[in-house]
mmCIF file of C-alpha atoms in Angstrom:
data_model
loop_
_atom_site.group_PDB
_atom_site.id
_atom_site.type_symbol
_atom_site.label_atom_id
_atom_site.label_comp_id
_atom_site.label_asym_id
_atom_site.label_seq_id
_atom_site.Cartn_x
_atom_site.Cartn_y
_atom_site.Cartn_z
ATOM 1 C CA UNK A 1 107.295 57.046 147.205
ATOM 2 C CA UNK A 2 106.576 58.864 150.437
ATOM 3 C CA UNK A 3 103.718 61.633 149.812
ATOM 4 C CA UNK A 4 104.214 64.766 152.451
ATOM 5 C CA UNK A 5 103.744 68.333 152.103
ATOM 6 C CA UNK A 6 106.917 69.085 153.409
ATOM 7 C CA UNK A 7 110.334 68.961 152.038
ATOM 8 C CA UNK A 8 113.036 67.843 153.943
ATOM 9 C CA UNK A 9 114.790 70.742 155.564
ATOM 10 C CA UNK A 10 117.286 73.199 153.443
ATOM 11 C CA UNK A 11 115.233 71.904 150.179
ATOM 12 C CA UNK A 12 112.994 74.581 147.998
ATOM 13 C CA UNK A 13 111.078 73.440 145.152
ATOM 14 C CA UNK A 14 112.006 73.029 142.152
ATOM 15 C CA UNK A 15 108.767 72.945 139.898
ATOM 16 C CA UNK A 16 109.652 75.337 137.429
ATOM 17 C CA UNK A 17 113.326 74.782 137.423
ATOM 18 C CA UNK A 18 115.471 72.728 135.167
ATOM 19 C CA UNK A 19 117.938 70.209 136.266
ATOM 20 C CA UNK A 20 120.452 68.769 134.270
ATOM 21 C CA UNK A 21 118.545 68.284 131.206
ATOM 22 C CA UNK A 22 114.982 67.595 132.925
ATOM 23 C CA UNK A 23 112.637 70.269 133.288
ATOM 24 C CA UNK A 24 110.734 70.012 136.996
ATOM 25 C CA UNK A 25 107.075 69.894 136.156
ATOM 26 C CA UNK A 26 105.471 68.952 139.423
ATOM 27 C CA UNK A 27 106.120 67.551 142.828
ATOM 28 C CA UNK A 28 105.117 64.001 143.675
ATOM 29 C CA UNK A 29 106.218 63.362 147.142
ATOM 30 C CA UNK A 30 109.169 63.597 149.551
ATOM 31 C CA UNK A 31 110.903 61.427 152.596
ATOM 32 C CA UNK A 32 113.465 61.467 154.571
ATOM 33 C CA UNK A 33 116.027 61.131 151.512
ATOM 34 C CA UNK A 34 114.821 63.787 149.537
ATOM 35 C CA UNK A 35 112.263 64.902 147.144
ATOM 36 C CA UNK A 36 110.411 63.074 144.132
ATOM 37 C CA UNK A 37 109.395 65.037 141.073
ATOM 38 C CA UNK A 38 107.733 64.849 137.692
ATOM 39 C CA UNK A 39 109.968 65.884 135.192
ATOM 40 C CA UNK A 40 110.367 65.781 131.609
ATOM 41 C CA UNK A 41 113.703 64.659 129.589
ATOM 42 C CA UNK A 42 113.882 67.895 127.181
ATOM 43 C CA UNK A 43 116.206 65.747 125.298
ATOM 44 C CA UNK A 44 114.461 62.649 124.775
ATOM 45 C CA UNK A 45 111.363 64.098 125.103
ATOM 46 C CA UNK A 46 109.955 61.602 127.975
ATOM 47 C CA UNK A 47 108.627 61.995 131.174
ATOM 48 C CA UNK A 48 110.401 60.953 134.240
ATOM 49 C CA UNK A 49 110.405 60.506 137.516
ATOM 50 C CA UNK A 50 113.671 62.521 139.504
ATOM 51 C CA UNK A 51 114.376 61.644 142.573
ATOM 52 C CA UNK A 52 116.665 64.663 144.481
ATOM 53 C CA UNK A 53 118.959 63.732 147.473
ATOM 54 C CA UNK A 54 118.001 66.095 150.574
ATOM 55 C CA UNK A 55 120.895 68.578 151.003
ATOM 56 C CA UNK A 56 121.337 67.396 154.877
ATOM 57 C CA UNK A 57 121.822 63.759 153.376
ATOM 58 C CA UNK A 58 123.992 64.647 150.669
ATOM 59 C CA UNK A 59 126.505 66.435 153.225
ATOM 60 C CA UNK A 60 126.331 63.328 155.313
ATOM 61 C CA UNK A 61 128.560 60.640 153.386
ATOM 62 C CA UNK A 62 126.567 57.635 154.591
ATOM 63 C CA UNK A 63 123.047 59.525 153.361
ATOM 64 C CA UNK A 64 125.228 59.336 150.216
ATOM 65 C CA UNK A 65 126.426 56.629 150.016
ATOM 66 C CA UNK A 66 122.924 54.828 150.761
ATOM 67 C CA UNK A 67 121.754 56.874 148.055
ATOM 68 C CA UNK A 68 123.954 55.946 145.341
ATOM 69 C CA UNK A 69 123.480 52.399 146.758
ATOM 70 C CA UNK A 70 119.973 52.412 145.469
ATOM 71 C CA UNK A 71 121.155 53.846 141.941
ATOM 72 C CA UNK A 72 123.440 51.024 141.497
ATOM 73 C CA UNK A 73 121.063 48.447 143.059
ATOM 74 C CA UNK A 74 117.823 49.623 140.581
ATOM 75 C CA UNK A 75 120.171 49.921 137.876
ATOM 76 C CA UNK A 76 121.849 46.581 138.092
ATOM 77 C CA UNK A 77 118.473 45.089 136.878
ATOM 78 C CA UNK A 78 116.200 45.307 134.302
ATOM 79 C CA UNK A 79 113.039 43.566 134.429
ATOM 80 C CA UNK A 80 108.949 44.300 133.538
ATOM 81 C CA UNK A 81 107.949 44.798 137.535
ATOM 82 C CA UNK A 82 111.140 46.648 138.529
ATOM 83 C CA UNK A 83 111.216 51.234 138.165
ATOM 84 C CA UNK A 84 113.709 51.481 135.377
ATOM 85 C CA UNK A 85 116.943 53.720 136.181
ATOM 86 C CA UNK A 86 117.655 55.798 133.412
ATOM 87 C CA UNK A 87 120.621 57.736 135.206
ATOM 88 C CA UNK A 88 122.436 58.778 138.174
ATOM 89 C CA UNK A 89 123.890 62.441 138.334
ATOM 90 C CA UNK A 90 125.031 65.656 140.401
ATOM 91 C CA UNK A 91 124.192 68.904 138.698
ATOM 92 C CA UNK A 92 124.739 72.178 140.535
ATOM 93 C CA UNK A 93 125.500 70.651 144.154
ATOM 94 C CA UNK A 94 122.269 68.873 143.791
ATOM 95 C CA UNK A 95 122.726 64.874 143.540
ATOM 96 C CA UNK A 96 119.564 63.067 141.377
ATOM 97 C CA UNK A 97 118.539 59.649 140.209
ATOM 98 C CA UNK A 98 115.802 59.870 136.871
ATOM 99 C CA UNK A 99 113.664 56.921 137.111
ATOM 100 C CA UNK A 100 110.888 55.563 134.946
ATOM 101 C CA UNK A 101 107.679 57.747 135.626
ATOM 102 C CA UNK A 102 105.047 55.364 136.357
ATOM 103 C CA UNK A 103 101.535 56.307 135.826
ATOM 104 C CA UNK A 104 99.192 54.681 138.266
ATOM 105 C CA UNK A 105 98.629 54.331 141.853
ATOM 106 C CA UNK A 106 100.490 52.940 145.229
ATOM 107 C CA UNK A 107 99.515 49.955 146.667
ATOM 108 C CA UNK A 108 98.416 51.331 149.269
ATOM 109 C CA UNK A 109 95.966 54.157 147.623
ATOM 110 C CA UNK A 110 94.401 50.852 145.928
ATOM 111 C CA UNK A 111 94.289 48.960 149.108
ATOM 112 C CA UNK A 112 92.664 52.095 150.451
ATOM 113 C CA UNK A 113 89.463 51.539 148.111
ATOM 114 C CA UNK A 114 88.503 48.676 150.179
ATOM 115 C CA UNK A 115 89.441 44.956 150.073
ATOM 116 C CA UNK A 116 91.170 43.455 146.739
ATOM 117 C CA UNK A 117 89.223 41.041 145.029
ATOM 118 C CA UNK A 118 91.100 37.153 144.891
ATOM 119 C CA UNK A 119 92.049 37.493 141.363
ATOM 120 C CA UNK A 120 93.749 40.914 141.837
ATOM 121 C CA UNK A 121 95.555 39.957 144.621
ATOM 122 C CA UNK A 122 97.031 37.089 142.898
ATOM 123 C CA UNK A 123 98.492 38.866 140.120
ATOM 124 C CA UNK A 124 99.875 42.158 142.086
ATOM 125 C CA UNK A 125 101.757 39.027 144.482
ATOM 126 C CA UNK A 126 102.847 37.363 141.476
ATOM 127 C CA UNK A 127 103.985 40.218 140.107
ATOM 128 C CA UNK A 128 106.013 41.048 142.958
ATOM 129 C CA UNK A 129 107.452 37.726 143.524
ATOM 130 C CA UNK A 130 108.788 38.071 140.168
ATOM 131 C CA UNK A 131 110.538 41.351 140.598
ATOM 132 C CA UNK A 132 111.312 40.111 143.649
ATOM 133 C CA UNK A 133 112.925 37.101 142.327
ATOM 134 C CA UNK A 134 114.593 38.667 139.468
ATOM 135 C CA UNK A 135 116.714 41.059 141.916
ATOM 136 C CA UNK A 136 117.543 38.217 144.577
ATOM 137 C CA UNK A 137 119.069 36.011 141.524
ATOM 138 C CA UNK A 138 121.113 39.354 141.117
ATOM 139 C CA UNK A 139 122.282 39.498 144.620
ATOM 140 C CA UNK A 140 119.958 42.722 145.861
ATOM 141 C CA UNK A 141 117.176 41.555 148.696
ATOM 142 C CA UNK A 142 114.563 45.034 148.863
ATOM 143 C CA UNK A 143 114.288 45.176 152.431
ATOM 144 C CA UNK A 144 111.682 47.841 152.823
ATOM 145 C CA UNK A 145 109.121 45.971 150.220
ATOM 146 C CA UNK A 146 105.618 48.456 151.390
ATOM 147 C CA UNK A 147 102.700 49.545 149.707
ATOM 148 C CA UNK A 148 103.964 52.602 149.114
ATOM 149 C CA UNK A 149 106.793 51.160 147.151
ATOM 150 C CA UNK A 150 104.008 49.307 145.131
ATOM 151 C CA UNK A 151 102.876 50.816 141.536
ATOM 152 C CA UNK A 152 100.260 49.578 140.208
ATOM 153 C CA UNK A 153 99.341 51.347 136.822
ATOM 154 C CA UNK A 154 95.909 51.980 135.248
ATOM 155 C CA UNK A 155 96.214 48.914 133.623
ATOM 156 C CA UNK A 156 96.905 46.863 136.081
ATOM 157 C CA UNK A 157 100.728 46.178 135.908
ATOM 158 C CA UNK A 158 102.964 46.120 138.905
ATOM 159 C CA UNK A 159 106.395 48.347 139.616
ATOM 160 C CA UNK A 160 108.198 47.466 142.606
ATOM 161 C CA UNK A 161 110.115 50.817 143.563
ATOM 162 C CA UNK A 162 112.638 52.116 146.053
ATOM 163 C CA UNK A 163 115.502 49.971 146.576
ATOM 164 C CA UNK A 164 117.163 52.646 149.129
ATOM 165 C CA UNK A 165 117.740 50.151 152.043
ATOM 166 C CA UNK A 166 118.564 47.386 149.937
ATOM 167 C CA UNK A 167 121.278 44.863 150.711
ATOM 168 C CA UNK A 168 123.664 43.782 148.470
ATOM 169 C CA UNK A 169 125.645 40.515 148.413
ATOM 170 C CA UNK A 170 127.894 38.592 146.301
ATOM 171 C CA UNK A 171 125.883 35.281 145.140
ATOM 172 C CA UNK A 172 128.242 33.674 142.447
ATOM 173 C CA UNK A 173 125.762 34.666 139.911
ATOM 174 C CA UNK A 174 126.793 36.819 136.647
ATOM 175 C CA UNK A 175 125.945 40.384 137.056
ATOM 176 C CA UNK A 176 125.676 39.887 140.995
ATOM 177 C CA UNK A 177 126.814 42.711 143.478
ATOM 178 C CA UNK A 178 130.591 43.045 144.006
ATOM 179 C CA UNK A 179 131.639 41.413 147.303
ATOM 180 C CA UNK A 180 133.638 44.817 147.969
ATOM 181 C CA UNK A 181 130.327 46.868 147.465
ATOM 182 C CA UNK A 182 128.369 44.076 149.526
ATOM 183 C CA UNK A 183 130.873 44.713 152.142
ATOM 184 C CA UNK A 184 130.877 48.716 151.908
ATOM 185 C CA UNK A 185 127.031 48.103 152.156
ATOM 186 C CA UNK A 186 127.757 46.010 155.158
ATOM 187 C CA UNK A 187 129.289 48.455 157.312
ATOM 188 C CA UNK A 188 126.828 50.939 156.728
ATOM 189 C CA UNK A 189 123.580 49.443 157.723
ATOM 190 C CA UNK A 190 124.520 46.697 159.685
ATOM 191 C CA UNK A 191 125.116 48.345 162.835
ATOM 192 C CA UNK A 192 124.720 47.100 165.783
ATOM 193 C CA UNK A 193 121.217 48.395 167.254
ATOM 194 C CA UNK A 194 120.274 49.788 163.764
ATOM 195 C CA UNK A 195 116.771 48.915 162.131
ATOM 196 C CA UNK A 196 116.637 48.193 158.926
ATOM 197 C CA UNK A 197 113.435 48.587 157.103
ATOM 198 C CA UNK A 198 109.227 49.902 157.998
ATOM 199 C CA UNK A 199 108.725 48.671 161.234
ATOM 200 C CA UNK A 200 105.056 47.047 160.365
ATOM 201 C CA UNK A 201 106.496 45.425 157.610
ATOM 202 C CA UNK A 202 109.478 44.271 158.975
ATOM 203 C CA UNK A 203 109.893 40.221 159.637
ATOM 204 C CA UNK A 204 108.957 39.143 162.783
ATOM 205 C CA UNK A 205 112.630 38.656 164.334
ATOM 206 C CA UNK A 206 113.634 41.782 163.310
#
């Protein structure tokens, strides 16, 4: 997740409100896509993490589409180093995905302590290559794998997040992306001149 003090534009917060059935407790960042909040399932009585689509990105049916894109492509697997989807939903014009709330820290904020000691950096990889592996055997490759879309929890377990600019392909393999979605995916973010991805973690031909 993307920490910013601002919200994208035409979005107020919500802390306070109550969408769907989650209450908004508390803001935890925002990007380009829309805002990420701590909220709590009154029904289940859990917290969660609910990701809200920017109203300028809702209106625009590609923003959309890529949106729902990443609901289908975090959904369609379940595995220990992967943010669990718990649901996908529009309530009141506003268009939401309620993720597992992960307590913990970003890669990054633990890469910002100074340098990882050997051992560490062996399991958070490992742990990654795992998730990693787990999605590619389901046809999804991340595309935008960062440090900020890196959890690493307080006791040291790893949550790959964020599968927003993922691509999706049909691999022959049960429970694999739909050829028609990988193609619908296909059209949208493989435009010609169009980067995919965080430019300094991007591979080198890109």
């Amino acid at each position: 997740m993307e920490d910013s003090t601002h919200l994208p534009p035409g979005e107020g917060s919500l802390v306070g409100q109550k969408l769907a059935q989650f209450r908004i407790d508390a803001k935890l960042g925002a990007g380009g896509m829309g805002v990420v909040y701590k909220a709590t399932d009154v029904t289940l009585r859990r917290a969660v993490a609910v990701k809200v689509l920017a109203p300028n990105v809702a209106l625009d049916p590609q923003g959309r589409a890529r949106f729902l894109r990443e609901a289908r492509a975090s959904a369609s697997v379940t595995h220990p180093n992967i943010a669990a989807v718990y649901e996908v939903g529009e309530h009141e014009g506003r268009i939401y995905l309620a993720l597992e709330y992960i307590e913990g820290r970003t890669l990054r904020a633990c890469l910002a302590g100074g340098p990882m000691a050997v051992s560490e950096v062996v399991h958070v990889a490992r742990e990654i290559a795992s998730a990693l592996g787990k999605a590619h055997d389901a046809g999804i490759v991340h595309r935008d794998l960062t440090p900020d879309n890196v959890m690493v929890t307080h006791d040291g377990h790893v949550k790959v997040l964020d599968f927003g600019l993922a691509k999706l392909r049909a691999s022959g393999v049960p429970g694999a992306i739909a050829a028609s979605d990988a193609s619908a995916v296909s059209a949208l973010v493989s435009q010609e001149g169009n980067l995919i991805g965080t430019p300094a973690y991007m591979s080198p031909e890109q």
